[in-house]
Amino acid sequence: EITEMLASLTTGDTAGVVSRVTALAARGPAAYSNDFALHFIAGMLAPQLPRGFCEAIDANVVAAHPGNRWALLMSGGIQGALGNRPLAVTRYEALVALPNQEPDGLARLFRAWAFSGMAMAVRDSDPARARRYIDEGLATGVTGDTRNSLLELQQRLDAPPAR
């Protein structure tokens, strides 16, 4: 069932995935416990999924895997989408603080994604802090879409307010 949901997500069947996850959530926490794949789905679709499901799967996965980069990255996204911005920043900070991060491409991506998430979480309440996070994300040396996303976020912060 979860494999089918992931496949449906990749083909763009968001409504079908939301429907299946909602049905799974109705069966109770034992049906989803701390499944990484469901946590990933929650990270991608949190605003459309039952809030209680997102909160439970996130708490369970992070408790079971507190030092896992993917768990912390998805948790930051889930918490940000649920409006829990301080907890989102905490999760991203925990990711950045993990030991043994080799200076390879994947480590740079995780750090850049975390700084981007932190910037998005605080951009409305503390634009100066968001700019610092963007600068730190860019300083990782990432390229491609990740760099472009950071630059776009920077441009939105620097743009004059809409009237």
Short mmCIF file of C-alpha atoms in Angstrom, two decimals:
data_model
loop_
_atom_site.label_atom_id
_atom_site.label_comp_id
_atom_site.label_asym_id
_atom_site.label_seq_id
_atom_site.Cartn_x
_atom_site.Cartn_y
_atom_site.Cartn_z
CA GLU A 1 0.00 0.00 0.00
CA ILE A 2 2.77 2.46 0.90
CA THR A 3 4.77 1.56 -2.19
CA GLU A 4 1.69 2.30 -4.30
CA MET A 5 1.32 5.67 -2.58
CA LEU A 6 4.92 6.57 -3.37
CA ALA A 7 4.45 5.52 -6.99
CA SER A 8 1.27 7.58 -7.20
CA LEU A 9 3.08 10.56 -5.74
CA THR A 10 5.74 10.37 -8.44
CA THR A 11 3.08 10.29 -11.17
CA GLY A 12 1.33 13.34 -9.77
CA ASP A 13 -1.73 11.62 -8.29
CA THR A 14 -1.72 13.87 -5.23
CA ALA A 15 -5.47 13.53 -4.64
CA GLY A 16 -5.22 9.74 -4.67
CA VAL A 17 -2.30 9.76 -2.23
CA VAL A 18 -4.11 12.19 0.10
CA SER A 19 -7.16 9.94 0.03
CA ARG A 20 -5.13 6.81 0.80
CA VAL A 21 -3.14 8.45 3.60
CA THR A 22 -6.33 9.85 5.12
CA ALA A 23 -7.84 6.36 5.13
CA LEU A 24 -4.65 4.94 6.67
CA ALA A 25 -4.62 7.65 9.33
CA ALA A 26 -8.21 6.78 10.26
CA ARG A 27 -7.04 3.26 11.14
CA GLY A 28 -4.92 4.71 13.95
CA PRO A 29 -1.23 5.09 14.79
CA ALA A 30 -0.48 1.37 14.74
CA ALA A 31 -1.12 1.47 10.99
CA TYR A 32 1.70 3.92 10.35
CA SER A 33 3.89 4.06 13.50
CA ASN A 34 7.28 5.45 12.42
CA ASP A 35 7.41 4.54 8.74
CA PHE A 36 10.00 6.62 6.83
CA ALA A 37 8.09 6.44 3.55
CA LEU A 38 4.93 7.80 5.14
CA HIS A 39 7.01 10.48 6.85
CA PHE A 40 8.36 11.45 3.42
CA ILE A 41 4.81 11.62 2.04
CA ALA A 42 3.77 13.76 5.02
CA GLY A 43 6.72 16.04 4.29
CA MET A 44 5.57 16.50 0.71
CA LEU A 45 1.82 16.86 1.38
CA ALA A 46 1.44 18.05 5.00
CA PRO A 47 -0.98 20.92 4.26
CA GLN A 48 -3.37 18.48 2.56
CA LEU A 49 -3.16 15.64 5.09
CA PRO A 50 -4.85 15.24 8.49
CA ARG A 51 -2.91 17.38 10.95
CA GLY A 52 -3.01 14.71 13.67
CA PHE A 53 -1.47 12.16 11.30
CA CYS A 54 1.33 14.55 10.34
CA GLU A 55 2.07 15.42 13.96
CA ALA A 56 2.05 11.77 15.06
CA ILE A 57 4.17 10.35 12.24
CA ASP A 58 6.63 13.20 12.64
CA ALA A 59 6.96 12.77 16.39
CA ASN A 60 7.35 8.99 16.01
CA VAL A 61 9.96 9.10 13.26
CA VAL A 62 12.07 11.80 14.92
CA ALA A 63 11.90 9.98 18.26
CA ALA A 64 12.97 6.72 16.61
CA HIS A 65 15.69 8.33 14.45
CA PRO A 66 16.83 11.59 16.12
CA GLY A 67 20.13 11.67 14.27
CA ASN A 68 18.88 10.88 10.78
CA ARG A 69 19.28 13.67 8.23
CA TRP A 70 16.25 12.63 6.18
CA ALA A 71 14.04 12.45 9.27
CA LEU A 72 15.12 15.90 10.44
CA LEU A 73 14.79 17.42 6.96
CA MET A 74 11.27 16.06 6.47
CA SER A 75 10.36 17.03 10.03
CA GLY A 76 11.39 20.62 9.40
CA GLY A 77 9.21 20.67 6.30
CA ILE A 78 6.24 19.12 8.08
CA GLN A 79 6.48 21.47 11.03
CA GLY A 80 6.86 24.50 8.77
CA ALA A 81 3.84 23.46 6.71
CA LEU A 82 1.80 23.03 9.89
CA GLY A 83 2.75 26.54 10.99
CA ASN A 84 5.02 25.33 13.77
CA ARG A 85 7.90 27.50 12.59
CA PRO A 86 10.04 27.49 15.78
CA LEU A 87 10.02 23.68 15.84
CA ALA A 88 10.82 23.63 12.11
CA VAL A 89 13.90 25.77 12.76
CA THR A 90 14.88 23.52 15.67
CA ARG A 91 14.71 20.45 13.42
CA TYR A 92 16.78 22.11 10.69
CA GLU A 93 19.33 23.31 13.26
CA ALA A 94 19.60 19.75 14.58
CA LEU A 95 20.31 18.54 11.04
CA VAL A 96 23.04 21.13 10.52
CA ALA A 97 24.60 20.27 13.89
CA LEU A 98 24.88 16.53 13.20
CA PRO A 99 28.45 15.24 13.55
CA ASN A 100 30.47 13.49 10.89
CA GLN A 101 29.17 15.50 7.96
CA GLU A 102 31.73 14.90 5.26
CA PRO A 103 32.23 17.76 2.80
CA ASP A 104 30.66 15.83 -0.06
CA GLY A 105 27.85 16.82 -2.38
CA LEU A 106 25.10 15.16 -0.38
CA ALA A 107 26.20 16.76 2.89
CA ARG A 108 26.24 20.17 1.17
CA LEU A 109 22.74 19.57 -0.16
CA PHE A 110 21.38 18.64 3.27
CA ARG A 111 22.95 21.73 4.81
CA ALA A 112 21.66 23.98 2.03
CA TRP A 113 18.16 22.46 2.28
CA ALA A 114 18.20 22.97 6.04
CA PHE A 115 19.30 26.62 5.73
CA SER A 116 16.64 27.16 3.08
CA GLY A 117 14.00 25.67 5.37
CA MET A 118 15.13 27.85 8.25
CA ALA A 119 15.00 30.94 6.03
CA MET A 120 11.47 30.11 4.90
CA ALA A 121 10.39 29.48 8.49
CA VAL A 122 11.53 32.91 9.71
CA ARG A 123 11.22 35.08 6.60
CA ASP A 124 8.00 36.78 7.73
CA SER A 125 8.99 37.30 11.36
CA ASP A 126 12.73 37.99 11.04
CA PRO A 127 13.88 38.86 7.49
CA ALA A 128 17.43 39.67 8.65
CA ARG A 129 17.77 36.20 10.16
CA ALA A 130 16.32 34.68 6.98
CA ARG A 131 18.99 36.50 4.94
CA ARG A 132 21.71 35.06 7.19
CA TYR A 133 20.33 31.57 6.65
CA ILE A 134 20.23 32.14 2.89
CA ASP A 135 23.85 33.34 2.96
CA GLU A 136 24.84 30.22 4.90
CA GLY A 137 22.98 28.05 2.40
CA LEU A 138 24.75 29.71 -0.52
CA ALA A 139 28.09 29.39 1.28
CA THR A 140 27.76 25.59 1.10
CA GLY A 141 28.64 25.87 -2.58
CA VAL A 142 25.56 24.08 -3.87
CA THR A 143 24.65 24.49 -7.49
CA GLY A 144 21.66 23.87 -9.73
CA ASP A 145 18.08 24.02 -8.50
CA THR A 146 19.05 24.21 -4.83
CA ARG A 147 21.21 27.29 -5.41
CA ASN A 148 18.53 28.80 -7.64
CA SER A 149 15.90 28.27 -4.94
CA LEU A 150 18.07 30.06 -2.39
CA LEU A 151 18.65 32.94 -4.81
CA GLU A 152 14.92 33.20 -5.54
CA LEU A 153 14.17 33.30 -1.82
CA GLN A 154 16.79 36.02 -1.43
CA GLN A 155 15.21 38.03 -4.26
CA ARG A 156 11.75 37.74 -2.66
CA LEU A 157 13.16 39.05 0.62
CA ASP A 158 14.88 41.94 -1.14
CA ALA A 159 11.83 42.87 -3.24
CA PRO A 160 9.82 45.88 -2.11
CA PRO A 161 6.61 44.94 -0.26
CA ALA A 162 3.54 44.53 -2.45
CA ARG A 163 0.93 47.24 -2.10
#
